[in-house]
PDB file of C-alpha atoms in Angstrom:
ATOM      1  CA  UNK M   1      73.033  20.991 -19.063  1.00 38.00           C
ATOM      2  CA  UNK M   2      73.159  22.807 -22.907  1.00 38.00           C
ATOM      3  CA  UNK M   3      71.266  20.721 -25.645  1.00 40.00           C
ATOM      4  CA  UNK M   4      73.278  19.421 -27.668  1.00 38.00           C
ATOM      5  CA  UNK M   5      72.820  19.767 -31.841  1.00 40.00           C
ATOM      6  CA  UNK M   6      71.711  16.022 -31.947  1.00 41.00           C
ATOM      7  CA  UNK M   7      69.851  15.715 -28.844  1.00 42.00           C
ATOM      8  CA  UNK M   8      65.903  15.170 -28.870  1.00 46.00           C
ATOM      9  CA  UNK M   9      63.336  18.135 -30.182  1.00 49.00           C
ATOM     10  CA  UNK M  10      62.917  20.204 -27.213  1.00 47.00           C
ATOM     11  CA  UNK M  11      58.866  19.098 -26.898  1.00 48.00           C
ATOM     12  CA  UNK M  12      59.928  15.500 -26.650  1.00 46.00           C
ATOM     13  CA  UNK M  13      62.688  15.700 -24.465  1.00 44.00           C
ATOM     14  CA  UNK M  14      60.202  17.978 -21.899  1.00 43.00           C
ATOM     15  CA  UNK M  15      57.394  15.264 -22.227  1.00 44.00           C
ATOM     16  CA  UNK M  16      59.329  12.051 -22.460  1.00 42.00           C
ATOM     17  CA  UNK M  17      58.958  10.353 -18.819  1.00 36.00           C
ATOM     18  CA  UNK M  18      61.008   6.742 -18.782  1.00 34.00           C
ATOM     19  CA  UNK M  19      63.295   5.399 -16.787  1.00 33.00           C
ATOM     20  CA  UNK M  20      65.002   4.237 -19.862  1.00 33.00           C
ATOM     21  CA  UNK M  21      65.361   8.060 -21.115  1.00 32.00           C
ATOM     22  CA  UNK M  22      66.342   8.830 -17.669  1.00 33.00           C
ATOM     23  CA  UNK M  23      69.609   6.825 -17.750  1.00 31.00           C
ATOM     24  CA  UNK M  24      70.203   7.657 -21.363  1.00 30.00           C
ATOM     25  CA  UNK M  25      70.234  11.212 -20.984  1.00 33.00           C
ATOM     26  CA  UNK M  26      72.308  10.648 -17.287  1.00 31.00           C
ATOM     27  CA  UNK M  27      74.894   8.779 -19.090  1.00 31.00           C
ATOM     28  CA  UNK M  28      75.107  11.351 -22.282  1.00 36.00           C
ATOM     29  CA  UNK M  29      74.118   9.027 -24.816  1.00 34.00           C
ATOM     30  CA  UNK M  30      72.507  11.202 -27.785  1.00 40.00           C
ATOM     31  CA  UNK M  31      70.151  10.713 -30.905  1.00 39.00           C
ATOM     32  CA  UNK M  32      68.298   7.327 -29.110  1.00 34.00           C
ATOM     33  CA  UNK M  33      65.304   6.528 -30.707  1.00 38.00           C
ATOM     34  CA  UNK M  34      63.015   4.569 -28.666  1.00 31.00           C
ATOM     35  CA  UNK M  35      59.669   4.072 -31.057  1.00 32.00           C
ATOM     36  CA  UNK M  36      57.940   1.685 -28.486  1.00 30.00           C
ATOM     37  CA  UNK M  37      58.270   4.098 -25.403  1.00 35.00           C
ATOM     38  CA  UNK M  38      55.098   6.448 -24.673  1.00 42.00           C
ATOM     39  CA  UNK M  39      54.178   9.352 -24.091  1.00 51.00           C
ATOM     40  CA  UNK M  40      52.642   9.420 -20.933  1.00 55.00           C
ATOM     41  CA  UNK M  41      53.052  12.504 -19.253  1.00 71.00           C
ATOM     42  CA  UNK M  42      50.890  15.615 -19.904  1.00 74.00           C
ATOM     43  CA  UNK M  43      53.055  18.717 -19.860  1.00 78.00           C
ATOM     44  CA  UNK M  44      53.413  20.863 -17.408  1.00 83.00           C
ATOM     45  CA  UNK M  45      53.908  24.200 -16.787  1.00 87.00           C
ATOM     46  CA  UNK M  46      57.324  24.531 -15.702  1.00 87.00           C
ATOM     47  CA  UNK M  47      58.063  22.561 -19.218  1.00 88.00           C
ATOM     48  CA  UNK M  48      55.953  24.849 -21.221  1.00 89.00           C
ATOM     49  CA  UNK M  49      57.304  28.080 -19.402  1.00 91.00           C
ATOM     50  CA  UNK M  50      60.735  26.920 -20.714  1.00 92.00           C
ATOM     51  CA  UNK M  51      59.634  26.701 -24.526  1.00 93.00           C
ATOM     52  CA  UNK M  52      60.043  29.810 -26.654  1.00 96.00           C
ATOM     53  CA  UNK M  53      57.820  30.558 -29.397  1.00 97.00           C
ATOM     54  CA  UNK M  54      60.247  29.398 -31.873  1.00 97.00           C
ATOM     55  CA  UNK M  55      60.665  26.402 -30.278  1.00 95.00           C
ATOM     56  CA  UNK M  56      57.080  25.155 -30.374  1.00 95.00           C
ATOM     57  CA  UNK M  57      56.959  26.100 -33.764  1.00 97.00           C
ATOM     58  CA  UNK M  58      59.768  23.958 -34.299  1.00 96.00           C
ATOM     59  CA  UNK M  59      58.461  20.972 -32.354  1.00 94.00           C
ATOM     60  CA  UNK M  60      55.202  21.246 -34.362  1.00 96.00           C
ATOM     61  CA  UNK M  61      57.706  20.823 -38.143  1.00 97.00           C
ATOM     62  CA  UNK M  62      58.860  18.054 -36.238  1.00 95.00           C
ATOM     63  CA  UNK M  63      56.222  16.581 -35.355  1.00 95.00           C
ATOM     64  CA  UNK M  64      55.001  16.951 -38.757  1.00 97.00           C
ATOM     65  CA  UNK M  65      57.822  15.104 -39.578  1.00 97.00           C
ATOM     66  CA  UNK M  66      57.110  11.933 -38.095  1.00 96.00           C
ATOM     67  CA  UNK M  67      53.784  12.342 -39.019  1.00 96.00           C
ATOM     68  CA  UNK M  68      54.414  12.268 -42.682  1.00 97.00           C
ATOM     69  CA  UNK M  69      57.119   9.582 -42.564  1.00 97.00           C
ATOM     70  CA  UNK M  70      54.659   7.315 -40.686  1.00 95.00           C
ATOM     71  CA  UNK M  71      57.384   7.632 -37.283  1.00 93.00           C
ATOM     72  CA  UNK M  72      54.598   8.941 -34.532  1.00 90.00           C
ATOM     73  CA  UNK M  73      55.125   8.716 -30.974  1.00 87.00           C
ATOM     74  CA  UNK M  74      53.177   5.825 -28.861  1.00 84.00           C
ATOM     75  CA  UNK M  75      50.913   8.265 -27.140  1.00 82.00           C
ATOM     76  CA  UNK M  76      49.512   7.052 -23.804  1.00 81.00           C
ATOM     77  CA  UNK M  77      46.955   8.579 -24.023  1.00 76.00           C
ATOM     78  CA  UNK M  78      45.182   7.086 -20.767  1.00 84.00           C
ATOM     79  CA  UNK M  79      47.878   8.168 -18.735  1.00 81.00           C
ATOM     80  CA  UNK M  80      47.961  12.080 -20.712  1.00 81.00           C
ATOM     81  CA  UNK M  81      44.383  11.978 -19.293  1.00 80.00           C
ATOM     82  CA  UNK M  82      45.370  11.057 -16.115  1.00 83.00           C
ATOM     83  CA  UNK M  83      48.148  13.696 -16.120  1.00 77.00           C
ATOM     84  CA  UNK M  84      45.850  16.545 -17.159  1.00 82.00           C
ATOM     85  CA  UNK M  85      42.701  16.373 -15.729  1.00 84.00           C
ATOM     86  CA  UNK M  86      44.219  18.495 -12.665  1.00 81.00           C
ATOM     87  CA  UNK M  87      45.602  21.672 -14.726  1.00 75.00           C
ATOM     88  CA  UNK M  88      46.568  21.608 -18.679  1.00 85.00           C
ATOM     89  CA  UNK M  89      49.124  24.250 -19.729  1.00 88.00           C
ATOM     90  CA  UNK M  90      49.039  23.579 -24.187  1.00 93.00           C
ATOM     91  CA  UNK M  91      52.147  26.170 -25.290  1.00 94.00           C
ATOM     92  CA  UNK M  92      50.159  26.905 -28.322  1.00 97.00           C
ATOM     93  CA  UNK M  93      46.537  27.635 -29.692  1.00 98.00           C
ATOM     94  CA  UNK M  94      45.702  26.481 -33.486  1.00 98.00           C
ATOM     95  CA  UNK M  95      42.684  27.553 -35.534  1.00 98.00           C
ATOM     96  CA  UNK M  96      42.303  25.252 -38.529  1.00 98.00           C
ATOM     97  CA  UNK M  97      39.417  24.007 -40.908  1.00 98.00           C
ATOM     98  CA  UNK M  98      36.682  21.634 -39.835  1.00 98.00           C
ATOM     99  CA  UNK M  99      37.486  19.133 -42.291  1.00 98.00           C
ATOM    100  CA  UNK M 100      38.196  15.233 -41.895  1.00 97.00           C
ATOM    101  CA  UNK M 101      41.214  15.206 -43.239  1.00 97.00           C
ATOM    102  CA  UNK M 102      43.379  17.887 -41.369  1.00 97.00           C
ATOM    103  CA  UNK M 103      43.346  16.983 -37.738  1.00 96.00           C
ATOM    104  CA  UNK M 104      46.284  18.786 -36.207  1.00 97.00           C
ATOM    105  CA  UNK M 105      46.908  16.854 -33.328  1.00 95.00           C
ATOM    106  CA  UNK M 106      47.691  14.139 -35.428  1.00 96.00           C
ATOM    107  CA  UNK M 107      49.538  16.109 -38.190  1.00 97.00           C
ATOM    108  CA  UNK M 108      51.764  17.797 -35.405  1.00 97.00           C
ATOM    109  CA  UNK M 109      52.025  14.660 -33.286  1.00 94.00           C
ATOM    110  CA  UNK M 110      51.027  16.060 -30.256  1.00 92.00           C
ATOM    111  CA  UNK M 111      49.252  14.474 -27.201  1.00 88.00           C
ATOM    112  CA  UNK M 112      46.530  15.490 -24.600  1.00 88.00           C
ATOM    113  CA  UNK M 113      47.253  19.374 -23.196  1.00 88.00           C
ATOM    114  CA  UNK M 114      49.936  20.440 -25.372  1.00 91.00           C
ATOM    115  CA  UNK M 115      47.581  22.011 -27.501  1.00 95.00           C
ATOM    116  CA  UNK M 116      44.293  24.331 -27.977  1.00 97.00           C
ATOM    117  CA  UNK M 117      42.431  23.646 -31.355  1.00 97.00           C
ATOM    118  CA  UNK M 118      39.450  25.738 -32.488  1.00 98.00           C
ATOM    119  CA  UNK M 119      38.019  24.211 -36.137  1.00 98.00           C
ATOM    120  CA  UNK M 120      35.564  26.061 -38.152  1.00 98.00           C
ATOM    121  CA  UNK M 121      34.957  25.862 -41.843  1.00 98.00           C
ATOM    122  CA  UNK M 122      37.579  27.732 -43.729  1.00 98.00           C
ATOM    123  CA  UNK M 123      39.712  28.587 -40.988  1.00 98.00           C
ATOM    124  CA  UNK M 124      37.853  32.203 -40.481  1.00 98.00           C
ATOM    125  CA  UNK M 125      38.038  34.270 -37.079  1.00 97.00           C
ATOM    126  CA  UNK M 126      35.305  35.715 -35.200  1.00 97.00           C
ATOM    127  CA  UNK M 127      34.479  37.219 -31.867  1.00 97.00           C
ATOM    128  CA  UNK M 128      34.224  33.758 -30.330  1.00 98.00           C
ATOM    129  CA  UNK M 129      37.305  32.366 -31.572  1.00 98.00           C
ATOM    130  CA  UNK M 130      39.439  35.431 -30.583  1.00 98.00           C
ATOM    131  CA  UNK M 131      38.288  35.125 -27.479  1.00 98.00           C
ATOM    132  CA  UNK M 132      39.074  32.008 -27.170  1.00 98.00           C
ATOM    133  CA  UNK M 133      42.451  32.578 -28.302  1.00 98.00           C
ATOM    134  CA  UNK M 134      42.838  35.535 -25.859  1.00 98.00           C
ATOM    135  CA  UNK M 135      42.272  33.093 -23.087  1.00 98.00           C
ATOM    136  CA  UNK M 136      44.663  30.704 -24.460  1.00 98.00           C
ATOM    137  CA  UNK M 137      47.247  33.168 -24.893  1.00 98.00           C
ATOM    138  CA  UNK M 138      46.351  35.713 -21.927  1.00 98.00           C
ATOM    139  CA  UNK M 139      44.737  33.384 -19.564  1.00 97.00           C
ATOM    140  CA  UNK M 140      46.128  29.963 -19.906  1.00 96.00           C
ATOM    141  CA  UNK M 141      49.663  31.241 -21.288  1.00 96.00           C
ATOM    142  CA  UNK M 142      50.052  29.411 -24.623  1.00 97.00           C
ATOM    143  CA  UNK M 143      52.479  31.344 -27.011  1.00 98.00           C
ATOM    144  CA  UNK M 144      51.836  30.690 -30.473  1.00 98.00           C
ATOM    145  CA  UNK M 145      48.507  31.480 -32.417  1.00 98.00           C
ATOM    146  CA  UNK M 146      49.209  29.205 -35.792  1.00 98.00           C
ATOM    147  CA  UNK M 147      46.447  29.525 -38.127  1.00 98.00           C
ATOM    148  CA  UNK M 148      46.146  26.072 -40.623  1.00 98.00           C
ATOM    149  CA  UNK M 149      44.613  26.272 -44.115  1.00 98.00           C
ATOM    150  CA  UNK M 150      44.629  23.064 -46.565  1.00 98.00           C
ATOM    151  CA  UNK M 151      44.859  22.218 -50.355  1.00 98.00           C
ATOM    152  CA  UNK M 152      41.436  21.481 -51.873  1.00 98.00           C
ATOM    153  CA  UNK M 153      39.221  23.416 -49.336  1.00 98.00           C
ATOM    154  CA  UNK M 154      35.854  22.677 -49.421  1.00 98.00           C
ATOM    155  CA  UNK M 155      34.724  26.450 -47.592  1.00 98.00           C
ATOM    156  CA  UNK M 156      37.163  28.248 -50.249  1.00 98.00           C
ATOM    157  CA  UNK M 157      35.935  26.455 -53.394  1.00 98.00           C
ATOM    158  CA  UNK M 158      32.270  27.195 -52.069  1.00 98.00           C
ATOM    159  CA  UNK M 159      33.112  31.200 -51.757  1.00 98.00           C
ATOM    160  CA  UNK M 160      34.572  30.715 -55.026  1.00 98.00           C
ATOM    161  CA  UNK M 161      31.633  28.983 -56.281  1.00 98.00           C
ATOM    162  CA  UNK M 162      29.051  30.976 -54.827  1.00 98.00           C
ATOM    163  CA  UNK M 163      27.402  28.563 -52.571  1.00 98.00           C
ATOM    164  CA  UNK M 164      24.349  29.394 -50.636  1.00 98.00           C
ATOM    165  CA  UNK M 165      23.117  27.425 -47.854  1.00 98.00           C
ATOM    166  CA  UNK M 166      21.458  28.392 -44.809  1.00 98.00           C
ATOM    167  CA  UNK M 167      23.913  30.137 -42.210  1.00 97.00           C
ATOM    168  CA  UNK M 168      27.181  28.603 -44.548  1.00 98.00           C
ATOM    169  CA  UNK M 169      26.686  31.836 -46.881  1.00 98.00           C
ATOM    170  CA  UNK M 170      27.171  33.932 -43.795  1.00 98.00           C
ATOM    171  CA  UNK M 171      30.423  32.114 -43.434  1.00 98.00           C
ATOM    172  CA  UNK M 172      31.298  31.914 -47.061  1.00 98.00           C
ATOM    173  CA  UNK M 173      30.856  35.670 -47.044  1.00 98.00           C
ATOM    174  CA  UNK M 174      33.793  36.410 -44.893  1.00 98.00           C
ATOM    175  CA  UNK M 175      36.267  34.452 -46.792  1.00 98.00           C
ATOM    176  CA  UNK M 176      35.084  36.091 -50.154  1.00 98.00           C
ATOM    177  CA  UNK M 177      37.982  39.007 -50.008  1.00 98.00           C
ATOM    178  CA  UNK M 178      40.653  36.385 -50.029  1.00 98.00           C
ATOM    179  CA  UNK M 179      39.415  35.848 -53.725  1.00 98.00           C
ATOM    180  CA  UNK M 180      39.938  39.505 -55.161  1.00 97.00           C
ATOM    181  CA  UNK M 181      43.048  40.021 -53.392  1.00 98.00           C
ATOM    182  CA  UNK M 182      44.537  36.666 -54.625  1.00 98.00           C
ATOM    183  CA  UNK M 183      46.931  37.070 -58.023  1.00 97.00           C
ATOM    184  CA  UNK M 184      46.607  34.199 -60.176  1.00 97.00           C
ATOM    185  CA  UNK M 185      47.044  34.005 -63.449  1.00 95.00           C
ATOM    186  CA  UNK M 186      45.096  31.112 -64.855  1.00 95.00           C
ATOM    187  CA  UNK M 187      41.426  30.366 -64.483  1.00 97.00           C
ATOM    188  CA  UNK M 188      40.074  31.365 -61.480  1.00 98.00           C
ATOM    189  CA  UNK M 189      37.130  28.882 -60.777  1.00 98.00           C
ATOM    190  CA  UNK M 190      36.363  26.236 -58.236  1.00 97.00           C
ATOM    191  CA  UNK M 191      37.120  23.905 -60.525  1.00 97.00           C
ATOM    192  CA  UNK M 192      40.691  24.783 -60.653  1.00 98.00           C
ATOM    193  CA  UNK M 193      42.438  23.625 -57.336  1.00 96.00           C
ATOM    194  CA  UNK M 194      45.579  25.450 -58.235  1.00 98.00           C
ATOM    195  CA  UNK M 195      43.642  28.714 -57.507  1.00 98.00           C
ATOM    196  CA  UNK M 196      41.633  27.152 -54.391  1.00 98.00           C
ATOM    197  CA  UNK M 197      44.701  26.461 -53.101  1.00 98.00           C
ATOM    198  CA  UNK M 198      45.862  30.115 -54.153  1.00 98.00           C
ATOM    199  CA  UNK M 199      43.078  31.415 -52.452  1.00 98.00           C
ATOM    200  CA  UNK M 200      43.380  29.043 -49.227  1.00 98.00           C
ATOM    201  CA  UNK M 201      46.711  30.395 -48.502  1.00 98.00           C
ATOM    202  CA  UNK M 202      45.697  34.259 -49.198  1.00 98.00           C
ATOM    203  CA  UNK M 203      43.012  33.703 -46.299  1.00 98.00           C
ATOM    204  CA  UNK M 204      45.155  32.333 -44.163  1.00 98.00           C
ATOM    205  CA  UNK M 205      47.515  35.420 -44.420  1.00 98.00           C
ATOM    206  CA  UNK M 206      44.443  37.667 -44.294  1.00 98.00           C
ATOM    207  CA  UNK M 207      42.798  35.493 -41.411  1.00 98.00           C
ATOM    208  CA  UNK M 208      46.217  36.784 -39.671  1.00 98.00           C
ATOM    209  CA  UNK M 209      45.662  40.194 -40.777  1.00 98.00           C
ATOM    210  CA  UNK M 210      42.561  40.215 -38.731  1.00 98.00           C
ATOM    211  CA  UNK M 211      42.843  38.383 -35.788  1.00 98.00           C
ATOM    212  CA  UNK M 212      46.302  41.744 -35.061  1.00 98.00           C
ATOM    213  CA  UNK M 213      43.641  44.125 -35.860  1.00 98.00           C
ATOM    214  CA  UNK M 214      40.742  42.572 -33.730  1.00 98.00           C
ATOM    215  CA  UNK M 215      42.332  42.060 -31.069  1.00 98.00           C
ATOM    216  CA  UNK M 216      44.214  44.061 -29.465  1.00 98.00           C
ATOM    217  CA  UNK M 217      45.160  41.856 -26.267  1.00 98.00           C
ATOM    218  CA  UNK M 218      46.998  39.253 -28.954  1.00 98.00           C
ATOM    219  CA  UNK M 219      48.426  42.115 -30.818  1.00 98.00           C
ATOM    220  CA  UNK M 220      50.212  43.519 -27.402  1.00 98.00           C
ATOM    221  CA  UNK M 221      51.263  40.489 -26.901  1.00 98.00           C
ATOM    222  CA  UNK M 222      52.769  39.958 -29.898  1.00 98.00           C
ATOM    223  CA  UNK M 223      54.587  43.375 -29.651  1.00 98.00           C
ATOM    224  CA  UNK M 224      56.005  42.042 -26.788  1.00 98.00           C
ATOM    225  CA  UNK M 225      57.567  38.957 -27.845  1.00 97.00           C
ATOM    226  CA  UNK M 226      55.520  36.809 -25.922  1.00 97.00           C
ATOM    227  CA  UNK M 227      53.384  35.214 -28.518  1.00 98.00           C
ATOM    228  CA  UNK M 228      54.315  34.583 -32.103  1.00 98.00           C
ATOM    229  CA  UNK M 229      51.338  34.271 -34.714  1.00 98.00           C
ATOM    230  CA  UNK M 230      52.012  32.819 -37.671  1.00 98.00           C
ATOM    231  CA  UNK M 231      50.316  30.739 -40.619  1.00 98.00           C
ATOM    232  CA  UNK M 232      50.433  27.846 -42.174  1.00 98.00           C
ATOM    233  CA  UNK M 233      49.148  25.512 -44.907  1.00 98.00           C
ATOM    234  CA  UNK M 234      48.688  21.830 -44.763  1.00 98.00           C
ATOM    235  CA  UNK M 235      49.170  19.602 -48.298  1.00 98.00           C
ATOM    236  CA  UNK M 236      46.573  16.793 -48.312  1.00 98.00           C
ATOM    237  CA  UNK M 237      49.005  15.175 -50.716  1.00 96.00           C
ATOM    238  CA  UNK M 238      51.811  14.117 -49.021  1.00 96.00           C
ATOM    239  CA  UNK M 239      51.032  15.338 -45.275  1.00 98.00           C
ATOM    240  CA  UNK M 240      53.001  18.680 -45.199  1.00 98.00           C
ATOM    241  CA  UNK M 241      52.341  21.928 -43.451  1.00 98.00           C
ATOM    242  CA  UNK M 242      54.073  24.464 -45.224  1.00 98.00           C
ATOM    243  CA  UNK M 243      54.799  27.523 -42.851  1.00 98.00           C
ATOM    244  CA  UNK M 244      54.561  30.451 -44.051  1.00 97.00           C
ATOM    245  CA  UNK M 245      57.022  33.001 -43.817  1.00 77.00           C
TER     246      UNK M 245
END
């Protein structure tokens, strides 16, 4: 059967397992909302075979969606567990920032196995982490690598700043080039979050830059169509992540 214009976002109408949902889609009834059904069914391969990088990417704006206009899914998350714990298959691997406020399973909406999530301060790569993506991508078969900055980073305004502290100036080190290569005209201190910000997003698009020249197994793959990497920015005020282009 085609998918219709109005029909559910392809993510939710792969994961959504009710007998309710069942009947509605059998009869053709389209753009049901159900806000008290679950999610309670991890996804599975076949589903996650079917997605094409654009259409994860899409299901993650629309998750966002929700997210930001309060509207998330009932995740059963007892039951995602349950569904899992013999094989996950996530169609996507995201590297964000350690901090509090920018968890993105939450800001995407997304439940248990949909998704693989490295966090380290500032959003950096390393060897670890693209090897970790190269089994997610390679290996396990996600297909998009989506690097997340944020607004008012904490790592960036610390390279800006500086800041030296044990192994953190190690870290702070490799996000320092993001400063010179930013163009801002204003002041460009820590104190001003208009540049952090500034800053945040030209790491993100040079975190990019170096996970395609690092490694050369996501870069083939790439080439290939099979994986899409792309960046984005979360806005602590008001819940958005801005994709960039």
């Amino acid at each position: 059967m085609s998918k219709l214009p109005d029909q559910e976002p392809p993510r939710r109408a792969l994961l959504k397992r009710t007998a309710a949902l069942s009947v509605l889609a059998m009869t053709g009834i389209a753009g049901f909302t159900a806000p008290s059904v679950a999610f309670a069914a991890a996804m599975t391969k076949e589903q996650r075979d079917k997605m094409t990088p654009d259409d994860i990417i899409a299901s993650f704006k629309q998750g966002n969606m929700r997210f930001r206009e309060g509207k998330m899914q009932q995740h059963d998350y007892v039951a995602q567990k349950q569904a899992s714990a013999q094989g996950q298959f996530p169609a996507a691997v995201i590297l964000s920032c350690i901090d509090s406020r920018a968890p993105a399973e939450l800001l995407f909406d997304v439940g248990i196995g949909e998704t693989f999530n490295a966090r380290v301060a500032g959003n950096i790569q390393n060897d670890d982490i693209l090897g970790s993506m190269e089994f997610a991508c390679a290996a396990a078969g996600a297909k998009v690598v989506l690097v997340m900055g944020h607004t008012a980073c904490g790592a960036v305004k610390g390279a800006i700043e500086n800041v030296e502290l044990g192994n953190l100036t190690g870290l702070l080190n490799k996000i320092k080039p993001a400063i010179d290569k930013t163009e801002f005209k204003g002041e460009r201190s820590g104190s001003n979050y208009e540049f952090v910000d500034a800053v945040a997003k030209t790491n993100v698009e040079m975190t990019i830059a170096d996970i395609r020249k690092n490694s050369p197994v996501l870069k083939k793959l790439e080439e290939e169509g099979k994986i899409k990497i792309v960046g984005s920015m979360y806005h602590l005020d008001g819940g958005k992540v801005e994709f960039l282009a």
